[in-house]
Every structure is written in structure tokens, then in C-alpha cells.
CSV table of C-alpha atoms and ligand atoms in Angstrom, one decimal:
chain,number,residue,atom,x,y,z
G,1,MET,CA,-25.5,-3.5,-0.5
G,2,PHE,CA,-26.2,-1.2,-3.6
G,3,THR,CA,-25.4,-4.2,-5.9
G,4,ASP,CA,-27.9,-6.2,-3.9
G,5,SER,CA,-30.8,-3.9,-4.0
G,6,TRP,CA,-30.1,-3.2,-7.7
G,7,ASN,CA,-30.3,-7.0,-8.3
G,8,LEU,CA,-33.4,-7.2,-6.3
G,9,MET,CA,-34.9,-4.4,-8.3
G,10,ASN,CA,-34.0,-6.0,-11.5
G,11,THR,CA,-35.4,-9.2,-10.4
G,12,SER,CA,-38.7,-7.8,-9.4
G,13,LEU,CA,-39.0,-5.9,-12.8
G,14,LYS,CA,-38.2,-9.3,-14.6
G,15,LYS,CA,-40.8,-11.0,-12.5
G,16,SER,CA,-43.8,-8.6,-13.4
G,17,GLN,CA,-42.8,-8.9,-17.1
G,18,TRP,CA,-42.8,-12.6,-17.0
G,19,THR,CA,-46.1,-12.8,-15.1
G,20,THR,CA,-47.8,-10.7,-17.6
G,21,ALA,CA,-46.5,-12.9,-20.5
G,22,HIS,CA,-47.0,-16.3,-19.2
G,23,GLY,CA,-49.3,-16.0,-16.3
G,24,ARG,CA,-47.1,-18.0,-13.9
G,25,LEU,CA,-44.2,-17.9,-11.8
G,26,PRO,CA,-41.0,-19.9,-12.1
G,27,SER,CA,-39.9,-21.7,-8.9
G,28,ALA,CA,-37.0,-19.1,-8.4
G,29,PHE,CA,-39.5,-16.3,-8.1
G,30,ARG,CA,-41.6,-18.2,-5.7
G,31,LEU,CA,-38.7,-17.9,-3.2
G,32,LEU,CA,-38.6,-14.0,-3.7
G,33,PRO,CA,-41.0,-13.4,-0.7
G,34,SER,CA,-38.8,-15.3,1.7
G,35,ALA,CA,-35.6,-13.5,0.3
G,36,LEU,CA,-37.5,-10.2,0.8
G,37,CYS,CA,-38.0,-11.2,4.5
G,38,LEU,CA,-34.3,-11.3,4.8
G,39,VAL,CA,-33.7,-7.8,3.8
G,40,PRO,CA,-34.9,-6.1,7.2
G,41,SER,CA,-32.3,-8.3,9.1
G,42,ALA,CA,-29.8,-7.5,6.6
G,43,PHE,CA,-30.3,-3.9,7.2
G,44,ARG,CA,-30.0,-4.4,10.9
G,45,LEU,CA,-26.4,-5.8,10.3
G,46,LEU,CA,-25.5,-2.6,8.4
G,47,PRO,CA,-24.0,-0.7,11.4
G,48,SER,CA,-21.7,-3.7,12.2
G,49,ALA,CA,-20.8,-4.1,8.6
G,50,PHE,CA,-20.0,-0.4,8.5
G,51,CYS,CA,-17.8,-0.7,11.6
G,52,LEU,CA,-16.1,-3.9,10.2
G,53,LEU,CA,-15.3,-1.9,6.9
G,54,LEU,CA,-13.9,1.0,8.9
G,55,SER,CA,-11.7,-1.4,10.9
G,56,GLY,CA,-10.2,-2.5,7.8
G,57,CYS,CA,-8.8,1.1,7.3
G,58,ALA,CA,-6.5,0.8,10.3
G,59,GLY,CA,-3.3,-1.2,10.2
G,60,VAL,CA,0.4,-1.2,9.4
G,61,GLN,CA,-0.1,-0.6,5.6
G,62,SER,CA,-2.9,1.7,5.3
G,63,SER,CA,-3.3,5.1,3.7
G,64,LEU,CA,-6.4,5.7,5.9
G,65,ASP,CA,-4.4,5.2,9.1
G,66,PRO,CA,-1.9,8.2,8.8
G,67,ALA,CA,1.0,8.3,11.2
G,68,GLY,CA,2.3,11.7,9.8
G,69,PRO,CA,1.3,14.9,8.1
G,70,GLN,CA,1.8,13.8,4.5
G,71,ALA,CA,-0.3,10.6,4.8
G,72,ASP,CA,-2.9,12.8,6.7
G,73,HIS,CA,-3.3,15.2,3.9
G,74,ILE,CA,-3.8,12.3,1.4
G,75,ALA,CA,-6.3,10.6,3.8
G,76,ARG,CA,-8.4,13.8,4.2
G,77,ILE,CA,-8.8,14.3,0.4
G,78,TRP,CA,-9.6,10.6,0.1
G,79,TRP,CA,-12.4,10.8,2.6
G,80,LEU,CA,-13.6,14.2,0.9
G,81,MET,CA,-13.8,12.6,-2.4
G,82,LEU,CA,-15.5,9.4,-0.9
G,83,PHE,CA,-18.2,11.5,0.8
G,84,ILE,CA,-18.9,13.8,-2.3
G,85,LEU,CA,-18.8,10.9,-4.9
G,86,SER,CA,-20.9,8.6,-2.7
G,87,ALA,CA,-23.5,11.4,-2.3
G,88,ILE,CA,-23.6,11.8,-6.1
G,89,PHE,CA,-23.9,8.1,-6.7
G,90,VAL,CA,-27.0,7.9,-4.2
G,91,ILE,CA,-28.6,11.0,-5.7
G,92,VAL,CA,-28.3,9.6,-9.3
G,93,MET,CA,-29.6,6.3,-8.4
G,94,ALA,CA,-32.6,7.9,-6.6
G,95,LEU,CA,-33.2,10.1,-9.7
G,96,LEU,CA,-32.9,7.0,-11.8
G,97,ALA,CA,-35.3,5.1,-9.8
G,98,LEU,CA,-37.8,8.1,-9.8
G,99,ALA,CA,-37.6,8.4,-13.6
G,100,THR,CA,-38.3,4.6,-14.1
G,101,TRP,CA,-41.2,4.8,-11.6
G,102,ARG,CA,-42.8,7.7,-13.3
G,103,ARG,CA,-42.3,6.3,-16.7
G,104,ARG,CA,-44.0,3.1,-15.7
G,105,ALA,CA,-46.9,5.2,-14.1
G,106,SER,CA,-47.3,7.1,-17.4
G,107,ALA,CA,-47.0,3.8,-19.6
G,108,ASP,CA,-50.1,2.4,-17.8
G,109,ASN,CA,-52.3,5.0,-19.5
G,110,GLU,CA,-51.6,4.1,-23.2
G,111,THR,CA,-53.4,7.4,-24.5
G,112,GLU,CA,-50.8,9.5,-22.7
G,113,LEU,CA,-48.1,8.2,-24.9
G,114,ILE,CA,-49.5,9.9,-28.1
G,115,LEU,CA,-47.0,12.6,-28.8
G,116,LYS,CA,-48.2,15.8,-27.4
G,117,PRO,CA,-45.8,18.6,-26.3
G,118,GLU,CA,-46.4,19.2,-22.6
G,119,ALA,CA,-47.0,23.0,-21.8
G,120,GLY,CA,-43.9,24.6,-20.4
G,121,GLY,CA,-42.1,21.2,-20.5
G,122,GLU,CA,-39.2,22.3,-22.7
G,123,SER,CA,-38.2,25.3,-20.4
G,124,ARG,CA,-38.5,23.0,-17.4
G,125,MET,CA,-36.0,20.7,-19.2
G,126,SER,CA,-33.6,23.3,-19.9
G,127,THR,CA,-33.6,24.5,-16.4
G,128,LEU,CA,-33.0,21.0,-15.2
G,129,VAL,CA,-30.0,20.5,-17.6
G,130,THR,CA,-28.5,23.8,-16.7
G,131,THR,CA,-28.9,23.1,-12.9
G,132,GLY,CA,-27.2,19.7,-13.6
G,133,VAL,CA,-24.4,21.4,-15.5
G,134,VAL,CA,-23.7,24.1,-12.8
G,135,ILE,CA,-23.7,21.5,-9.9
G,136,THR,CA,-21.3,19.2,-11.8
G,137,VAL,CA,-19.0,22.2,-12.6
G,138,PHE,CA,-19.2,23.2,-9.0
G,139,VAL,CA,-18.4,19.9,-7.6
G,140,LEU,CA,-15.5,19.5,-10.1
G,141,PHE,CA,-14.2,22.8,-8.9
G,142,ILE,CA,-14.4,21.8,-5.3
G,143,LEU,CA,-12.4,18.7,-6.0
G,144,LEU,CA,-9.8,20.6,-8.1
G,145,ILE,CA,-9.2,23.3,-5.4
G,146,SER,CA,-8.8,20.5,-2.6
G,147,SER,CA,-6.5,18.4,-4.8
G,148,PHE,CA,-4.4,21.6,-5.5
G,149,LEU,CA,-4.3,22.5,-1.7
G,150,THR,CA,-3.3,19.0,-1.0
G,151,GLY,CA,-0.4,19.0,-3.3
G,152,ARG,CA,0.7,22.3,-1.8
G,153,SER,CA,0.7,21.0,1.7
G,154,LEU,CA,2.6,17.8,0.6
G,155,HIS,CA,5.3,20.2,-0.6
G,156,SER,CA,5.4,22.5,2.4
G,157,LEU,CA,7.2,19.8,4.4
G,158,ALA,CA,10.2,20.0,2.1
G,159,ALA,CA,10.6,23.8,2.5
G,160,SER,CA,10.1,23.7,6.4
G,161,ASN,CA,13.5,22.1,7.1
G,162,PRO,CA,16.6,22.7,4.9
G,163,GLN,CA,18.5,20.0,6.9
G,164,PRO,CA,16.6,17.0,7.1
G,165,LEU,CA,17.8,13.5,7.8
G,166,THR,CA,18.6,12.3,4.3
G,167,ILE,CA,18.4,8.6,3.3
G,168,ASP,CA,19.3,7.3,0.0
G,169,ILE,CA,17.1,4.5,-1.3
G,170,THR,CA,18.1,2.3,-4.2
G,171,GLY,CA,15.5,0.1,-5.6
G,172,GLN,CA,16.8,-3.4,-6.9
G,173,GLN,CA,15.1,-6.4,-8.3
G,174,TRP,CA,13.7,-7.2,-5.7
G,175,TRP,CA,15.0,-5.4,-2.5
G,176,TRP,CA,15.8,-1.9,-1.2
G,177,GLN,CA,19.2,-0.7,-0.6
G,178,VAL,CA,19.2,1.9,2.3
G,179,LYS,CA,22.1,4.3,3.0
G,180,TYR,CA,22.0,7.2,5.5
G,181,GLU,CA,23.9,10.1,4.1
G,182,ASN,CA,26.5,11.8,6.2
G,183,ASP,CA,29.3,14.3,5.5
G,184,MET,CA,31.8,11.9,7.1
G,185,PRO,CA,31.8,8.5,5.1
G,186,SER,CA,32.7,6.8,8.5
G,187,GLN,CA,29.3,8.0,9.8
G,188,MET,CA,27.3,6.6,6.9
G,189,VAL,CA,25.2,3.6,7.6
G,190,THR,CA,24.3,1.1,4.9
G,191,THR,CA,21.5,-1.5,5.4
G,192,ALA,CA,18.6,-3.1,3.4
G,193,ASN,CA,14.9,-3.4,3.5
G,194,GLU,CA,14.5,-1.7,7.0
G,195,ILE,CA,14.5,2.0,7.5
G,196,HIS,CA,14.6,3.4,11.1
G,197,ILE,CA,13.7,7.0,11.4
G,198,PRO,CA,13.2,9.1,14.6
G,199,VAL,CA,9.6,10.3,15.4
G,200,GLY,CA,9.0,13.9,14.6
G,201,ARG,CA,11.9,14.6,12.5
G,202,ILE,CA,11.7,15.5,8.8
G,203,VAL,CA,13.3,12.9,6.6
G,204,GLN,CA,14.2,13.2,3.1
G,205,PHE,CA,14.5,10.2,0.8
G,206,LYS,CA,16.5,10.3,-2.3
G,207,LEU,CA,15.2,7.6,-4.5
G,208,LYS,CA,17.0,6.0,-7.4
G,209,SER,CA,17.0,2.7,-9.2
G,210,ASN,CA,19.8,0.5,-11.0
G,211,ASP,CA,17.5,-1.5,-13.2
G,212,VAL,CA,13.8,-0.8,-13.8
G,213,ILE,CA,11.2,1.5,-12.5
G,214,HIS,CA,10.1,0.8,-8.9
G,215,SER,CA,7.9,2.9,-6.5
G,216,PHE,CA,8.5,3.7,-2.9
G,217,TRP,CA,5.4,3.5,-0.9
G,218,VAL,CA,4.8,3.6,2.9
G,219,PRO,CA,1.0,4.1,3.0
G,220,ASN,CA,0.8,5.3,6.7
G,221,LEU,CA,3.4,8.0,6.0
G,222,HIS,CA,3.1,9.2,2.4
G,223,GLY,CA,1.9,8.5,-1.2
G,224,LYS,CA,3.9,6.9,-3.9
G,225,THR,CA,7.2,8.2,-5.4
G,226,ASP,CA,8.6,6.4,-8.5
G,227,LEU,CA,12.3,5.3,-8.7
G,228,ILE,CA,13.4,5.9,-12.2
G,229,PRO,CA,16.7,4.6,-13.6
G,230,GLY,CA,19.1,7.4,-14.2
G,231,HIS,CA,17.1,10.0,-12.1
G,232,VAL,CA,17.2,10.8,-8.5
G,233,ALA,CA,13.6,11.5,-7.2
G,234,ALA,CA,12.9,13.0,-3.8
G,235,THR,CA,10.3,12.8,-1.2
G,236,TRP,CA,9.8,14.0,2.3
G,237,ILE,CA,8.1,12.5,5.3
G,238,ARG,CA,7.7,13.0,9.0
G,239,ALA,CA,6.3,10.2,11.3
G,240,ASP,CA,4.5,11.4,14.3
G,241,ARG,CA,3.5,8.3,15.8
G,242,PRO,CA,6.0,5.6,16.9
G,243,GLY,CA,5.3,2.2,15.4
G,244,ILE,CA,6.5,-0.4,12.6
G,245,TYR,CA,5.0,0.3,9.2
G,246,ARG,CA,5.0,-1.7,6.1
G,247,GLY,CA,6.2,-0.3,2.7
G,248,GLN,CA,5.7,-2.0,-0.5
G,249,CYS,CA,7.0,-1.4,-4.1
G,250,ALA,CA,4.1,0.1,-6.0
G,251,GLU,CA,5.2,-0.3,-9.5
G,252,PHE,CA,5.2,-3.6,-11.3
G,253,CYS,CA,9.0,-4.3,-11.6
G,254,GLY,CA,9.1,-8.0,-12.6
G,255,HIS,CA,8.4,-11.5,-11.3
G,256,GLN,CA,8.9,-10.8,-7.6
G,257,HIS,CA,7.3,-7.3,-7.5
G,258,ALA,CA,4.9,-8.4,-4.7
G,259,HIS,CA,7.8,-9.6,-2.5
G,260,MET,CA,9.6,-6.2,-2.8
G,261,ALA,CA,8.4,-4.8,0.6
G,262,PHE,CA,10.4,-3.1,3.5
G,263,THR,CA,9.9,-2.0,7.0
G,264,VAL,CA,9.9,1.4,8.4
G,265,VAL,CA,10.7,1.7,12.2
G,266,VAL,CA,9.6,4.8,13.7
G,267,GLU,CA,11.1,5.2,17.2
G,268,THR,CA,12.1,7.9,19.7
G,269,GLU,CA,15.3,10.0,19.1
G,270,GLU,CA,17.2,8.0,21.8
G,271,GLN,CA,16.3,4.6,20.3
G,272,PHE,CA,17.2,5.7,16.9
G,273,LYS,CA,20.6,6.9,18.0
G,274,HIS,CA,21.2,3.7,19.8
G,275,TRP,CA,20.2,1.9,16.5
G,276,TYR,CA,22.2,4.1,14.3
G,277,ASP,CA,25.4,3.8,16.6
G,278,ALA,CA,25.1,0.1,16.5
G,279,GLN,CA,24.8,0.0,12.7
G,280,LEU,CA,27.9,2.0,12.4
G,281,LEU,CA,30.1,-0.6,14.1
G,282,ALA,CA,31.8,-3.3,12.0
G,283,ALA,CA,30.3,-6.8,12.3
G,284,ALA,CA,31.2,-8.6,15.5
G,285,GLN,CA,34.1,-10.9,15.3
G,286,PRO,CA,33.5,-14.7,15.9
G,287,ALA,CA,33.5,-15.4,19.7
G,288,ASN,CA,33.9,-19.1,19.5
G,289,THR,CA,35.0,-21.8,17.2
G,290,GLN,CA,31.4,-22.6,15.9
G,291,LEU,CA,31.0,-18.8,14.9
G,292,ALA,CA,34.5,-18.9,13.3
G,293,ARG,CA,33.5,-21.8,11.3
G,294,GLY,CA,30.3,-20.1,10.3
G,295,GLN,CA,32.3,-17.2,9.1
G,296,GLN,CA,34.7,-19.6,7.3
G,297,VAL,CA,31.7,-21.0,5.6
G,298,PHE,CA,30.5,-17.7,4.5
G,299,MET,CA,33.9,-16.5,3.2
G,300,THR,CA,34.6,-19.8,1.1
G,301,SER,CA,31.1,-20.1,-0.5
G,302,THR,CA,29.3,-18.0,-3.1
G,303,CYS,CA,27.9,-15.8,-0.4
G,304,ILE,CA,31.0,-13.6,-0.5
G,305,MET,CA,30.3,-12.9,-4.2
G,306,CYS,CA,27.2,-10.8,-3.5
G,307,HIS,CA,27.1,-9.8,0.1
G,308,ARG,CA,29.0,-7.3,2.3
G,309,ILE,CA,29.9,-7.9,5.9
G,310,GLN,CA,31.8,-4.7,7.2
G,311,GLY,CA,35.0,-5.7,9.0
G,312,THR,CA,35.6,-8.9,6.9
G,313,ASP,CA,36.7,-9.5,3.3
G,314,ALA,CA,33.1,-9.8,2.1
G,315,GLY,CA,32.4,-6.7,0.1
G,316,GLY,CA,29.8,-7.6,-2.6
G,317,ALA,CA,27.2,-5.2,-3.5
G,318,VAL,CA,24.9,-7.3,-5.5
G,319,GLY,CA,22.6,-8.3,-2.5
G,320,PRO,CA,21.9,-6.8,0.8
G,321,ASP,CA,24.5,-5.6,3.3
G,322,LEU,CA,24.6,-8.4,6.0
G,323,THR,CA,26.9,-6.7,8.6
G,324,HIS,CA,23.9,-6.5,11.1
G,325,VAL,CA,21.4,-8.9,9.4
G,326,ALA,CA,20.4,-10.4,12.8
G,327,SER,CA,19.0,-7.0,13.9
G,328,ARG,CA,16.4,-6.8,11.1
G,329,LEU,CA,12.9,-8.0,11.5
G,330,THR,CA,12.6,-9.6,8.2
G,331,ILE,CA,14.6,-11.2,5.4
G,332,ALA,CA,14.1,-11.3,1.7
G,333,ALA,CA,12.7,-7.8,1.5
G,334,GLY,CA,9.9,-8.4,3.8
G,335,THR,CA,9.1,-11.7,2.5
G,336,LEU,CA,9.8,-13.8,5.6
G,337,ALA,CA,10.3,-13.1,9.4
G,338,ASN,CA,14.0,-13.3,10.4
G,339,THR,CA,14.0,-16.6,12.1
G,340,ARG,CA,16.4,-19.4,12.0
G,341,ASP,CA,14.3,-21.7,10.0
G,342,ASN,CA,13.5,-19.0,7.5
G,343,LEU,CA,17.1,-18.1,7.1
G,344,ALA,CA,18.1,-21.8,6.7
G,345,ASN,CA,15.4,-22.3,4.1
G,346,TRP,CA,16.3,-19.1,2.3
G,347,ILE,CA,20.0,-20.0,2.2
G,348,LEU,CA,19.5,-23.6,1.0
G,349,ASP,CA,17.0,-22.8,-1.9
G,350,SER,CA,15.9,-19.1,-2.1
G,351,GLN,CA,14.5,-19.9,-5.5
G,352,ALA,CA,11.9,-22.1,-4.0
G,353,ILE,CA,10.6,-19.0,-1.8
G,354,LYS,CA,11.2,-16.1,-4.2
G,355,PRO,CA,11.7,-17.6,-7.8
G,356,GLY,CA,13.8,-15.4,-10.1
G,357,ASN,CA,15.8,-13.7,-7.5
G,358,ARG,CA,19.5,-13.4,-8.0
G,359,MET,CA,20.6,-15.7,-5.2
G,360,PRO,CA,21.6,-19.2,-6.3
G,361,PRO,CA,20.9,-22.4,-4.3
G,362,ASN,CA,23.5,-23.2,-1.6
G,363,PRO,CA,23.5,-26.9,-0.9
G,364,LEU,CA,25.4,-27.0,2.4
G,365,ASN,CA,25.8,-29.9,4.7
G,366,THR,CA,24.0,-29.7,8.0
G,367,GLU,CA,27.0,-28.8,10.0
G,368,ASP,CA,28.0,-26.2,7.8
G,369,LEU,CA,24.5,-24.8,7.5
G,370,SER,CA,24.3,-24.8,11.2
G,371,ALA,CA,27.5,-23.1,11.8
G,372,LEU,CA,26.7,-20.5,9.0
G,373,LEU,CA,23.3,-19.8,10.7
G,374,ASP,CA,25.0,-19.2,14.0
G,375,TYR,CA,27.3,-16.9,12.6
G,376,LEU,CA,24.7,-14.8,10.8
G,377,GLN,CA,22.6,-14.9,13.9
G,378,SER,CA,25.4,-13.3,15.9
G,379,LEU,CA,25.5,-10.4,13.4
G,380,LYS,CA,23.3,-8.1,15.6
K,1,CUA,CU1,10.0,-3.0,-7.4
K,1,CUA,CU2,7.7,-3.5,-8.0
């Protein structure tokens, strides 16, 4: 809207200059009155446009739709800055328009342009400049204080619970390894690209990387935290609203950075416990000959080199743990929904979907592929 009125203002200025110099209007300017008639109707649309804009703030990957205290602190300071800075923008534009208008009015009278110091003009100018400086410092001070308070609130969550649920996240090119810490190794859960957390519980994420810098970001829950090779970073969140939220790597980390997403499932304590207990189990053993054939295909192909299926000989750690792959919502780090067709295409030629990832093409025949898909889909 600002740009439009700015353009319109520019256009009408040029129009008056042009008319003075040449005494006629080019055809584009003859359309100006009709264009101006459209302005009131455009203004009538403003409320709907504003609502549309605000509705864009909601969603499963939005900092402005906070589902926990951390994201809420960040959203508040964002709105505060938006309102203050928008007000400054409007005021500055209004003053600019006023100055332009006054300059044009005084220029109409040529004799006024002769240099002649205006009585009291200098002291008025210095008052104006001082006021401007004071207001600027005051506004910057407000922003500084609110930014400091937000930072302090963000850290308060870490101190409020000495024994949070701790999840180790390792950034890989281009997926996320997820490990739930536990004093007993048999109670640790390893999964990939999907994090389940109970609603209302404080969760500590320990973040590291094995290759390049990534950044862990779930906009609905918290700001970004970088994963730096050779360093363990920590961040704390609490989700107060059950739901499924999308996280995204927020630091350019190579070819498939944009396809390095993950899912955070916030659920009740019972649902979480149910999920966790299921994840602790070893993979289901093949219940029929078709599934047994699928497992055989997995064990005798390149899959076994990179993936782990707990309870089998597959123990690779290059790619995601597949022990309960069928229980996940997406595959390929949030790139595809976890459907049979997507899984098939991914296995056959993942390079066509996510070029540069470390999984080679697997040209399987139809029967083997079908058996492998049956087997993978049985790993709930
Ligand atoms: Cu990992 Cu961008």
C-alpha cells in the first residue's frame, strides 16, 4: 500500500512537471483519473487484506503462532518492534510529505527564495534536531530493554527444571538423528527426523553436528540454535499446545538444505509414553513369507550398509534408523509423506528427488521392491 501511494505520488509530481514543460499529457497520464477512482475501492479492501495478512501468521511453521513460552516471548518482541517501527515509518513519511508540500508552496513565490535568515529559525531548527535525537535514543532504549528482558525470559526455562527430558540431536547432510537420553542404555530411543515430546514438559535439546553448521529451528516453539561441529549447543523448549509442528534447518548447509526438515509431535503424557515404549522395542519379526522376503532383500542389498534396524544384523549409522520407519509421518527429512508410492520412488532413485544425498539408486525388480516395501511398512 505504501509503495502504491508512493508510486502514485511520484507519478503525479512527474505529471505536473511534464505538463509545465510540454503543455500536453502523454496517454499514460490520461488514464490517471480512472486509476485514482480505483483508490477508494482499494481502501475498502484494506480490512480484508489485513485479515488475510494476519491469517498468514498462523500455521505449523510460524513464529507468530506460538505454542510455548519461548516462541511466545519471541513473538511478543516481534510485534512490539513491528508496531514501533511501523509508527516511525508512518511519521517519517508524513513529515517528508509535509516538507515536500511546504517547499513547493514556498517555491511558488520566487522572491521568497532570496537568502534571508528567518528570525528565530536557527533556534527552532536546533530544538527540532534535539527533539529528534532524544526521541531516537528513547526508542532505541525501549528496544534494548525489551530485547534484554526477552533474552532473560528465554534463559529462565533452563533454570526452572534441573531434570528435563533430554534429546540429543545430530545434524547430518541432510537429515536429523534424534536420540532420547536415558541413564540406562536399554531405555534410549533412536529415531530420525521426527521428535515426539509430551505437552507441558520442559525439554532440553543437545545439538551437535558431524559435518557442517546446521541450525535447529521450530518456529512455533523457539528461535534458532546453531549446530556447530565439535561443539554441543543446548536449547530448552516447552510446548503448551498439542499438535504437529514443522521444524527446518535454518543455516545453509549444502545442496539439500531446504529439504532438511523435521516434525515435532506434541502429545499428551500418555500418548508420549505409548509412543516411547513402542520405539524401545526391536523391529517386528517378519510374520509371513512376503515380509521375510522383504527383510532378505534389505539384508542382501546396499540398504544394510547405511541403515540400522534394531533386532536384525543391519547396524549402519550413515542414514536414518529404520527400526520403526513405518510409524513416521514423513520420509527423507520431511521431504515426502510416508506413503508406499513415495517410499518406492525414494528407494529406486532418491537422487531424482533429493539430488546429492548419500543414498545410491537401488534398481530392484518389481517383486523384490514390493516385498521390501511390505517389510518396511510393517516396521511400525
Ligand atoms: Cu542443515 Cu541447512
